[in-house]
PDB file of C-alpha atoms in Angstrom:
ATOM      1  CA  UNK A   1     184.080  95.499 139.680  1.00  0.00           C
ATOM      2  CA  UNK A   2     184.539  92.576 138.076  1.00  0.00           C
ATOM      3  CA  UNK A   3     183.357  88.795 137.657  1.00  0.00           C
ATOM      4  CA  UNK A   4     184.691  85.744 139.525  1.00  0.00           C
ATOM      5  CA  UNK A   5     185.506  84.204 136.189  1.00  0.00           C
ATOM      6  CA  UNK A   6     188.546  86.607 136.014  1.00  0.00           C
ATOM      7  CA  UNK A   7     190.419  84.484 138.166  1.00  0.00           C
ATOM      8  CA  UNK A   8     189.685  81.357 136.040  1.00  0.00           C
ATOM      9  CA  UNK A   9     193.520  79.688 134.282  1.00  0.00           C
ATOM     10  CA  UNK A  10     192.219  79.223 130.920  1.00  0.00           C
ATOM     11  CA  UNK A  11     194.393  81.762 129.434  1.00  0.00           C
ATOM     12  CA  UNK A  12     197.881  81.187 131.659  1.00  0.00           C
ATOM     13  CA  UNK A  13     199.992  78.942 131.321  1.00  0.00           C
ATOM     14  CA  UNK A  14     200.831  78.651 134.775  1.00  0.00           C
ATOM     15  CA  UNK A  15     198.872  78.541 138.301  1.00  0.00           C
ATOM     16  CA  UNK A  16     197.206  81.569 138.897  1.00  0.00           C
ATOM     17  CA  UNK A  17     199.587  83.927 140.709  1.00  0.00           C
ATOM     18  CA  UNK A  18     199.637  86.138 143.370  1.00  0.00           C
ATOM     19  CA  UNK A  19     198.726  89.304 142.476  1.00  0.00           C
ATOM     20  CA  UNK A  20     198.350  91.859 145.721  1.00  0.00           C
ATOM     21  CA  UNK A  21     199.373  90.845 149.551  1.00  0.00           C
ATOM     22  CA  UNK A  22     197.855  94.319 150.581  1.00  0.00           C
ATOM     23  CA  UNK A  23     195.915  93.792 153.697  1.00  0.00           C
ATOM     24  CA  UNK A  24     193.928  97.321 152.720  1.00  0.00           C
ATOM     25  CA  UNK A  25     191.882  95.438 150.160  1.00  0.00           C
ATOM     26  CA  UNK A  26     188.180  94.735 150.250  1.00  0.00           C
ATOM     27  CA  UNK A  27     186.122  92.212 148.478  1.00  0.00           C
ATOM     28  CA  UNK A  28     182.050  92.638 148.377  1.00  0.00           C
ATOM     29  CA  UNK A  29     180.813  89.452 146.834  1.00  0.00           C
ATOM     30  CA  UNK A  30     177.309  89.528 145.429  1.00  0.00           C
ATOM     31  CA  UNK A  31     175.507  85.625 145.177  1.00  0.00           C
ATOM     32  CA  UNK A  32     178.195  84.477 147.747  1.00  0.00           C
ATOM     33  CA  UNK A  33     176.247  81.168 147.632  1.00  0.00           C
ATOM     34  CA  UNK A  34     178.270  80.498 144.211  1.00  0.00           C
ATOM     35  CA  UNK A  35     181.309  80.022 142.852  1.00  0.00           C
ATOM     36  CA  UNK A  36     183.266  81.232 145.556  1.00  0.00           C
ATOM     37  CA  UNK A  37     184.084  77.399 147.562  1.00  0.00           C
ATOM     38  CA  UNK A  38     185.785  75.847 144.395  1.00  0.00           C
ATOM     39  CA  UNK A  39     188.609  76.810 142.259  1.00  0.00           C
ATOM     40  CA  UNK A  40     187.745  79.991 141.472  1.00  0.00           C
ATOM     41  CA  UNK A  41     187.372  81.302 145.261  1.00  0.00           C
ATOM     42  CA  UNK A  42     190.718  79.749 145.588  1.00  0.00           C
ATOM     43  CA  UNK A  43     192.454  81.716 142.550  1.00  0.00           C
ATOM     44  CA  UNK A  44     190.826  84.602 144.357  1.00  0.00           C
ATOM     45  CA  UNK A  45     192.241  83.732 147.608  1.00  0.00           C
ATOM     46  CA  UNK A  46     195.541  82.865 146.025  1.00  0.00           C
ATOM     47  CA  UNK A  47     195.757  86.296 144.378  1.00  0.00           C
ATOM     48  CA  UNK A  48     194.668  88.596 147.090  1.00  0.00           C
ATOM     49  CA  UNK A  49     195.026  86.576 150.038  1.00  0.00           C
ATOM     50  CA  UNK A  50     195.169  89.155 152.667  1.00  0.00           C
ATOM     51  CA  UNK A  51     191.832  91.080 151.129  1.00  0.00           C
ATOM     52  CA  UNK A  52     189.146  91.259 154.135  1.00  0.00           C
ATOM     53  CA  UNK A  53     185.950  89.826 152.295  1.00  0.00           C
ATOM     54  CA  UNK A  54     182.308  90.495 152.570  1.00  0.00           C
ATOM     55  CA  UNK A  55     179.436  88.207 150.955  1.00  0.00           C
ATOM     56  CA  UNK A  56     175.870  88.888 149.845  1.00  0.00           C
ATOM     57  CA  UNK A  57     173.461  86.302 149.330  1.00  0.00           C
ATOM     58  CA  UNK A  58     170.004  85.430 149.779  1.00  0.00           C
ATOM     59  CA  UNK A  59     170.475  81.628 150.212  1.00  0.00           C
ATOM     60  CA  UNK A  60     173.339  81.112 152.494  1.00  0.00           C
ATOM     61  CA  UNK A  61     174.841  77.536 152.325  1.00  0.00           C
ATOM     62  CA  UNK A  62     177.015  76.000 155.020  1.00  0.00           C
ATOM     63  CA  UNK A  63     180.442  77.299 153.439  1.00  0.00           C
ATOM     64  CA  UNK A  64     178.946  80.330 153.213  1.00  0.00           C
ATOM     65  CA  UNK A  65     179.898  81.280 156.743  1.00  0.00           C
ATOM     66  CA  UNK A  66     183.164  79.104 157.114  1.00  0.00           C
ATOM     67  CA  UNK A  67     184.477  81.357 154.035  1.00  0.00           C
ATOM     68  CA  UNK A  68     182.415  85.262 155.150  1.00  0.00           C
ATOM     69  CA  UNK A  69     182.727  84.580 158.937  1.00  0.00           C
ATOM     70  CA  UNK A  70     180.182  85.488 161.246  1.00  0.00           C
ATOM     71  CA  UNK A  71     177.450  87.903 159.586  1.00  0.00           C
ATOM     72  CA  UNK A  72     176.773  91.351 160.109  1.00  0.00           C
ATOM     73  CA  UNK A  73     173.259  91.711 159.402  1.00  0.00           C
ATOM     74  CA  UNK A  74     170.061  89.373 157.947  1.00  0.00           C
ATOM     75  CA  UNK A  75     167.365  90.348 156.611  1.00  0.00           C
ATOM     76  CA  UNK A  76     164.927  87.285 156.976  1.00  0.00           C
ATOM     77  CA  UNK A  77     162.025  86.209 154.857  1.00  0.00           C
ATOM     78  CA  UNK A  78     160.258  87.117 157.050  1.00  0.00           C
ATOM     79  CA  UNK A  79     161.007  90.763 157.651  1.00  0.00           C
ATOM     80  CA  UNK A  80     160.355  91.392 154.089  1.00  0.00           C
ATOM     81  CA  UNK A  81     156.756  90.044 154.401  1.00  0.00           C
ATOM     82  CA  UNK A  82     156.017  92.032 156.922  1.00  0.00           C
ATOM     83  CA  UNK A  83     157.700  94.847 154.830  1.00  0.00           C
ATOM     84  CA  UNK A  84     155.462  94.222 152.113  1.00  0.00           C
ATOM     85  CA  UNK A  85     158.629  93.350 149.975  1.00  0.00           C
ATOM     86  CA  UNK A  86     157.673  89.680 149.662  1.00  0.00           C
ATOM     87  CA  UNK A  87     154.337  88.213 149.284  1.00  0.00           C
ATOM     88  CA  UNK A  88     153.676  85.510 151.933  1.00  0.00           C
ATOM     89  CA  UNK A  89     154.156  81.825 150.530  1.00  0.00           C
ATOM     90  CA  UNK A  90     151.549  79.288 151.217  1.00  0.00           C
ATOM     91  CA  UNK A  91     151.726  75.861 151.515  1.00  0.00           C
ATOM     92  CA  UNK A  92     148.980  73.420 150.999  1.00  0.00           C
ATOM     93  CA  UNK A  93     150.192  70.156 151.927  1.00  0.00           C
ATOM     94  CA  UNK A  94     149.156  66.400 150.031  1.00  0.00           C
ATOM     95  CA  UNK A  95     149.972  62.649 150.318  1.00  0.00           C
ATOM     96  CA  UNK A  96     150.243  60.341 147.806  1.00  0.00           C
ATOM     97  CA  UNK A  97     149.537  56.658 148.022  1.00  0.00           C
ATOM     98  CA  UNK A  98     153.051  55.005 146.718  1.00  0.00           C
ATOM     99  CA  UNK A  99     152.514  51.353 148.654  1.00  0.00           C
ATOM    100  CA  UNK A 100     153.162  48.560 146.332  1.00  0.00           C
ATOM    101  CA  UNK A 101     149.873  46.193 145.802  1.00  0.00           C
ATOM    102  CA  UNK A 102     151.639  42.919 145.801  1.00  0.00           C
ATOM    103  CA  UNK A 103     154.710  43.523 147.901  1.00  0.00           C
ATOM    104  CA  UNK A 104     155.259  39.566 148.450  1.00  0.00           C
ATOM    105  CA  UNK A 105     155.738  39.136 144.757  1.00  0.00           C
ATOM    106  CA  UNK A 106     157.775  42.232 144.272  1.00  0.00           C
ATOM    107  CA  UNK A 107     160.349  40.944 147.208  1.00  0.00           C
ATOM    108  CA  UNK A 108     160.265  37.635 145.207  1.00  0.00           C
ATOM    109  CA  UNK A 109     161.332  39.170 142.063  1.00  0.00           C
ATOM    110  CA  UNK A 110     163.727  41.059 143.119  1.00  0.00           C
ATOM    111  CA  UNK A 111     165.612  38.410 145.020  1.00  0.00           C
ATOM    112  CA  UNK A 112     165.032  35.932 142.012  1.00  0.00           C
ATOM    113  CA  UNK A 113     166.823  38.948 140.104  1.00  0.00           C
ATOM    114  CA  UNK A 114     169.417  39.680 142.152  1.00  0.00           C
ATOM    115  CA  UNK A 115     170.327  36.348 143.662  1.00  0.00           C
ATOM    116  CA  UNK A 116     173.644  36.778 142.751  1.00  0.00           C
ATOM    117  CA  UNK A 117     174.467  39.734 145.216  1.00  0.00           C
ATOM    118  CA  UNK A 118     174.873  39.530 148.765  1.00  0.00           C
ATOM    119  CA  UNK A 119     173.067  41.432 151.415  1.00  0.00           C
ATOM    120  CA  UNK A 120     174.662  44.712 151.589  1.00  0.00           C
ATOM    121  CA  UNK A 121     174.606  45.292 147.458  1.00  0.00           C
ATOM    122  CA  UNK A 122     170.789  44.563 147.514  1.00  0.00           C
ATOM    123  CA  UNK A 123     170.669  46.682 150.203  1.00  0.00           C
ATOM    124  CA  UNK A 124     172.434  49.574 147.901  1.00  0.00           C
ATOM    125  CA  UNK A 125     170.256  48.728 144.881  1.00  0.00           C
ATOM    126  CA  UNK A 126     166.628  49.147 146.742  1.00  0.00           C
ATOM    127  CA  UNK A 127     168.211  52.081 147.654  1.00  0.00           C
ATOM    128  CA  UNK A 128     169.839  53.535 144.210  1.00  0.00           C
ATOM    129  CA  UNK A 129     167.356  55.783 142.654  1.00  0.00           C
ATOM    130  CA  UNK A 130     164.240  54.908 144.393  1.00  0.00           C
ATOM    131  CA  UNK A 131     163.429  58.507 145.485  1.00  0.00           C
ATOM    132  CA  UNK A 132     163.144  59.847 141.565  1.00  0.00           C
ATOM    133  CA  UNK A 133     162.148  56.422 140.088  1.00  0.00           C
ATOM    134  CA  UNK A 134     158.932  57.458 142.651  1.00  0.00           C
ATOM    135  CA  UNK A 135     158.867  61.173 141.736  1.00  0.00           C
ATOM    136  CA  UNK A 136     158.895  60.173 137.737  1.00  0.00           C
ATOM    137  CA  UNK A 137     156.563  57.240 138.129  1.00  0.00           C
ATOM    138  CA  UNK A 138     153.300  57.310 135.506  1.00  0.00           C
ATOM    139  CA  UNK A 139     150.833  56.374 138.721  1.00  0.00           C
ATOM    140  CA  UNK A 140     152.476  58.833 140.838  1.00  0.00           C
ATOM    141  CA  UNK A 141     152.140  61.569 138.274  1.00  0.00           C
ATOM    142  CA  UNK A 142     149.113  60.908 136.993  1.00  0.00           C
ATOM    143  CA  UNK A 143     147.566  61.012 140.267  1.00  0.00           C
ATOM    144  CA  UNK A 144     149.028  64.368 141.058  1.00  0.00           C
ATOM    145  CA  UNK A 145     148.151  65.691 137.680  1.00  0.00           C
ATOM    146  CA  UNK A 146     144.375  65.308 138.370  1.00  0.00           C
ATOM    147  CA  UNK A 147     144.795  66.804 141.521  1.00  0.00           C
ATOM    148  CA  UNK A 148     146.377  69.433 140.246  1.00  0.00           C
ATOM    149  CA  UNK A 149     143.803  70.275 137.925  1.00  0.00           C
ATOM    150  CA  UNK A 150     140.944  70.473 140.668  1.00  0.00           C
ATOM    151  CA  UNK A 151     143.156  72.753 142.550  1.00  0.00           C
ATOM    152  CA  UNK A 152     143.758  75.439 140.017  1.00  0.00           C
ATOM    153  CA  UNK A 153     139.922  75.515 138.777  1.00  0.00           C
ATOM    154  CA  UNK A 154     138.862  75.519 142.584  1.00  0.00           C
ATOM    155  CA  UNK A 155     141.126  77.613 143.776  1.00  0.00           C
ATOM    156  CA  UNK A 156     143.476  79.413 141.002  1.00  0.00           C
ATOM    157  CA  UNK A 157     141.485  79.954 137.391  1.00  0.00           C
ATOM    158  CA  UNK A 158     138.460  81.451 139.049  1.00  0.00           C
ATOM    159  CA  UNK A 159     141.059  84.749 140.071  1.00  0.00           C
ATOM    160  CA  UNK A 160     142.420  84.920 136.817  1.00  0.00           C
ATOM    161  CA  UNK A 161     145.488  83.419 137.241  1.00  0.00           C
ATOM    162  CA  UNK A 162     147.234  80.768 135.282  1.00  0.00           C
ATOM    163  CA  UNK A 163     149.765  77.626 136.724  1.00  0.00           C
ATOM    164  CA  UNK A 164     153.328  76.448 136.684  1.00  0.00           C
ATOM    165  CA  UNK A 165     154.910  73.418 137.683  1.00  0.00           C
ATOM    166  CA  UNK A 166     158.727  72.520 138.412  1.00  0.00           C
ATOM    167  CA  UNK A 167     159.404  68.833 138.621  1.00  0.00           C
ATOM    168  CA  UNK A 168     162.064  66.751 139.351  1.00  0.00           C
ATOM    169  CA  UNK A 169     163.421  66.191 136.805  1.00  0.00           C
ATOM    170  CA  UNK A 170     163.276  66.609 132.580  1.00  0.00           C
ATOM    171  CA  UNK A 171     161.697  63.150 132.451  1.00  0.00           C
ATOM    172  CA  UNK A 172     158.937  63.808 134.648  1.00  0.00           C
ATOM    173  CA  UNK A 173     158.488  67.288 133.190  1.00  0.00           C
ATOM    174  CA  UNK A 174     157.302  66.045 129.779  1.00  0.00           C
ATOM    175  CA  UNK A 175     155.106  63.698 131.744  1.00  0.00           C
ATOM    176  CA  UNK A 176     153.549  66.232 133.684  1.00  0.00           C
ATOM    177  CA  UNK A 177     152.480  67.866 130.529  1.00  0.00           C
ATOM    178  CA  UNK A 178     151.006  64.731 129.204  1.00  0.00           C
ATOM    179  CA  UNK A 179     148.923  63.693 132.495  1.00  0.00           C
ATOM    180  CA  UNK A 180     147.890  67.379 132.958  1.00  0.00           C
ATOM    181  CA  UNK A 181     146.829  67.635 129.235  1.00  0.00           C
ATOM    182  CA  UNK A 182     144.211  64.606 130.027  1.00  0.00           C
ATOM    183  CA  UNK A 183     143.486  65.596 133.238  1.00  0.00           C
ATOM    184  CA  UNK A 184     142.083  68.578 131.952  1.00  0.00           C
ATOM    185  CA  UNK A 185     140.451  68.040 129.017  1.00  0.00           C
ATOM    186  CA  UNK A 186     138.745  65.233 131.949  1.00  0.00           C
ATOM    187  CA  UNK A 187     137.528  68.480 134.188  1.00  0.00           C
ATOM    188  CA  UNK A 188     136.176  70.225 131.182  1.00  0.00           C
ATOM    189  CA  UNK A 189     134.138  67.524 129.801  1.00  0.00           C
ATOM    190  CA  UNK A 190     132.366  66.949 133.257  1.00  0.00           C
ATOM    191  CA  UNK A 191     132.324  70.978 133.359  1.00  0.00           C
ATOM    192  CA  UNK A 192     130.101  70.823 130.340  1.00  0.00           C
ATOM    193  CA  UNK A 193     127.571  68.644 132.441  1.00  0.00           C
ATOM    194  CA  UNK A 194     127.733  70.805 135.803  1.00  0.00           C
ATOM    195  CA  UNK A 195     129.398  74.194 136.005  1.00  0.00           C
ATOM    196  CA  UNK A 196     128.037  75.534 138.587  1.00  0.00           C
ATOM    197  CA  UNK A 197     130.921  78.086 139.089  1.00  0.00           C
ATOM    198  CA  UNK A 198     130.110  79.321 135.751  1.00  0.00           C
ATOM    199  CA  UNK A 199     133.973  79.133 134.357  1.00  0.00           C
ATOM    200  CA  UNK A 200     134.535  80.243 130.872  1.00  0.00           C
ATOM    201  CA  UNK A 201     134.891  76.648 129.105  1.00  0.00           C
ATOM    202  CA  UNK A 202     135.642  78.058 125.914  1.00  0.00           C
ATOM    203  CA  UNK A 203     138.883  79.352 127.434  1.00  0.00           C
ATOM    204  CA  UNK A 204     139.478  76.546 129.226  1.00  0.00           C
ATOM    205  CA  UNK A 205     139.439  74.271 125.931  1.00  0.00           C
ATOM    206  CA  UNK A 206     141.632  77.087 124.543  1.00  0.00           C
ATOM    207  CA  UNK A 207     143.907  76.557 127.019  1.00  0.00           C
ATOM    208  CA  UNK A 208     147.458  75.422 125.945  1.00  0.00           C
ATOM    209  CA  UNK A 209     150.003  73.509 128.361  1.00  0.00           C
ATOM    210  CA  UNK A 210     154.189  73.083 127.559  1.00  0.00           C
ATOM    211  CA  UNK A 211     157.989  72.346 129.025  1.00  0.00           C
ATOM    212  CA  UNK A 212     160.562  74.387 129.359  1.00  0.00           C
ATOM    213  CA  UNK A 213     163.625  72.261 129.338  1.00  0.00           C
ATOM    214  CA  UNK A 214     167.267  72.132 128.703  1.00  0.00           C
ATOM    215  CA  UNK A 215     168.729  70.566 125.897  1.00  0.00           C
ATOM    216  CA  UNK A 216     171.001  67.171 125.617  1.00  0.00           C
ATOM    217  CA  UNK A 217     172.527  66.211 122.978  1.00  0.00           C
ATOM    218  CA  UNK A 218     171.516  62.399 123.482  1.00  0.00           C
ATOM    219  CA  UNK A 219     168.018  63.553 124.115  1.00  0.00           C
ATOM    220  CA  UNK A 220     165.438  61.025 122.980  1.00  0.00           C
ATOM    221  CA  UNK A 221     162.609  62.191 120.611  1.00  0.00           C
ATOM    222  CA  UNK A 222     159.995  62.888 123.456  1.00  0.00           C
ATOM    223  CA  UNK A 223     162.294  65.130 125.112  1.00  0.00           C
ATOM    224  CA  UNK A 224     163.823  66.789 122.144  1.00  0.00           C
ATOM    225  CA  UNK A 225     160.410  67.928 121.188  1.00  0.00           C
ATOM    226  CA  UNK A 226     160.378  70.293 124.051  1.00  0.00           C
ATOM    227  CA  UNK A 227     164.092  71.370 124.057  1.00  0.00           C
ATOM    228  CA  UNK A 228     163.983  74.033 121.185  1.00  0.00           C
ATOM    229  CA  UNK A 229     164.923  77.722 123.239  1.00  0.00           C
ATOM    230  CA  UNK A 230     162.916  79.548 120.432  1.00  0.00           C
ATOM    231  CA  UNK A 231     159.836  77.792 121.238  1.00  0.00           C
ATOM    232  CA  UNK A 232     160.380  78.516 124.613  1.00  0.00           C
ATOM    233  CA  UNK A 233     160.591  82.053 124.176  1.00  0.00           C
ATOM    234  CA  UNK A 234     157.003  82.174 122.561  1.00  0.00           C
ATOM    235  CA  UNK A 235     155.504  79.493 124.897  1.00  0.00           C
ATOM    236  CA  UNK A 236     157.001  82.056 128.180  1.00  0.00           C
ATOM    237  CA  UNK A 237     156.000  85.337 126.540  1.00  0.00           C
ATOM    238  CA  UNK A 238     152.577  83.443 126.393  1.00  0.00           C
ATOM    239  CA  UNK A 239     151.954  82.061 129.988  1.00  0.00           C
ATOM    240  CA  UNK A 240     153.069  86.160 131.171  1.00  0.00           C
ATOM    241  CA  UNK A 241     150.041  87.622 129.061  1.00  0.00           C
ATOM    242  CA  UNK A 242     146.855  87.674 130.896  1.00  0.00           C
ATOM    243  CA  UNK A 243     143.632  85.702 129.919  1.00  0.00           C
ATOM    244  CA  UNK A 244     142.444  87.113 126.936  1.00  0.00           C
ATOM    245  CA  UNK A 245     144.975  88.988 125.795  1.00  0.00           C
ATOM    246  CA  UNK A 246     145.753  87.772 122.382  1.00  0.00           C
ATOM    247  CA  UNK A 247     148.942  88.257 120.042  1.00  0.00           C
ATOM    248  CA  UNK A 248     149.148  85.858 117.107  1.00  0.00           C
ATOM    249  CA  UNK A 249     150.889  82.362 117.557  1.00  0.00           C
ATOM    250  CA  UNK A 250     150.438  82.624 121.412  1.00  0.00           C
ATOM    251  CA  UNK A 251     147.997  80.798 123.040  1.00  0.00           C
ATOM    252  CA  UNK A 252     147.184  80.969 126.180  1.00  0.00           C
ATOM    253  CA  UNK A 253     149.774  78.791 128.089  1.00  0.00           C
ATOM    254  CA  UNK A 254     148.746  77.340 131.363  1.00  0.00           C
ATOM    255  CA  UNK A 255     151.663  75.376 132.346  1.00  0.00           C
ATOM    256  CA  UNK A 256     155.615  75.119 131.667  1.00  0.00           C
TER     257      UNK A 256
END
């Protein structure tokens, strides 16, 4: 057994050679989604390239099959619902306003801006970066934020359970936390007029969001704040305890 990083060149000082032309050789790749298409598969290939090969993966990509060949079995999502393996995923779908209110003077700006480029580069620019500059935007995520927040105490809090969100990017992570900070502390405050599902407010003010995000090392302050992995390992072994269950310097942690 052994990991695809064996057949990496950092410590040769020459191409990686060719180790075995046995055709009685057998390869059982676990993950076969990774690592296996670039130049590690091909060291592998180089080295053994007669070795019959068979992949395992739960999230076949397209190479997967030009490199495995046709497959032998699958086990779909499916199956292991109905199996009892998986729990069945629901999806709860939502819209999100994102027109522009004054399109005529955006159009104006933007050609005023970029009068010196011809048709096809302004073309390219409306298009650069428009999908994430949408998923980061303050509107967009506040607006999400708040629905959010009736969601889980509708639907989510009343069972007991607490919330995580995965966002597009770092950026809009932080962001998330900020807008679902306010939203909240929004929800309790009108809570504390009419609660008619009777949820437990002092928990809910208790209630502690954060990120869990990679580090850069040209991270600016408001992302840096949230980088630190030893925070993160307090903040996770947090939002895994149950409601009410209390160890000291963990809060209850609602989001990450």
């Amino acid at each position: 057994m052994a990991m695809i990083h064996k057949f990496r060149e950092a410590d040769l000082t020459e191409t990686f050679p060719e180790l075995n032309t046995s055709p009685n050789i057998l390869v059982m790749t676990d993950e076969a989604h990774r690592s296996q298409y670039k130049l590690l598969g091909a060291n592998l290939d180089k080295g053994i390239p007669n070795a019959a090969k068979i992949g395992y993966t739960g999230t076949p990509i397209d190479k997967t099959e030009r490199v495995f060949g046709d497959y032998i079995d699958k086990y779909t999502m499916r199956q292991s619902i109905e199996d009892g393996v998986t729990l069945e995923i629901v999806y709860e779908g939502r819209t999100h306003n994102a027109e522009v209110p004054d399109q005529a003077g955006m159009d104006t700006a933007f050609a005023d801006v970029f009068s010196d480029y011809n048709l096809q580069q302004r073309l390219e620019i409306l298009g650069y970066g428009s999908r994430d500059a949408y998923l980061e935007a303050k509107p967009t995520i506040e607006a999400k934020a708040k629905d959010m927040i009736a969601h889980y105490l509708t639907h989510v809090y009343p069972n007991g359970y607490k919330g995580q969100v995965v966002a597009t990017s770092r950026e809009a992570a932080v962001r998330y936390k900020e807008h679902i900070d306010v939203a909240l502390a929004a929800a309790v405050a009108n809570l504390e007029k009419s609660n008619p599902r009777k949820l437990d407010l002092k928990q809910l003010k208790a209630m502690k969001t954060d990120v869990i995000i990679s580090r850069d090392n040209n991270d600016l302050p408001r992302l840096k704040a949230f980088s630190d992995s030893s925070k993160h390992e307090a903040s996770i072994k947090s939002f895994k305890m149950a409601f009410g269950t209390e160890e000291e310097g963990l809060p209850a942690t609602w989001a990450s």
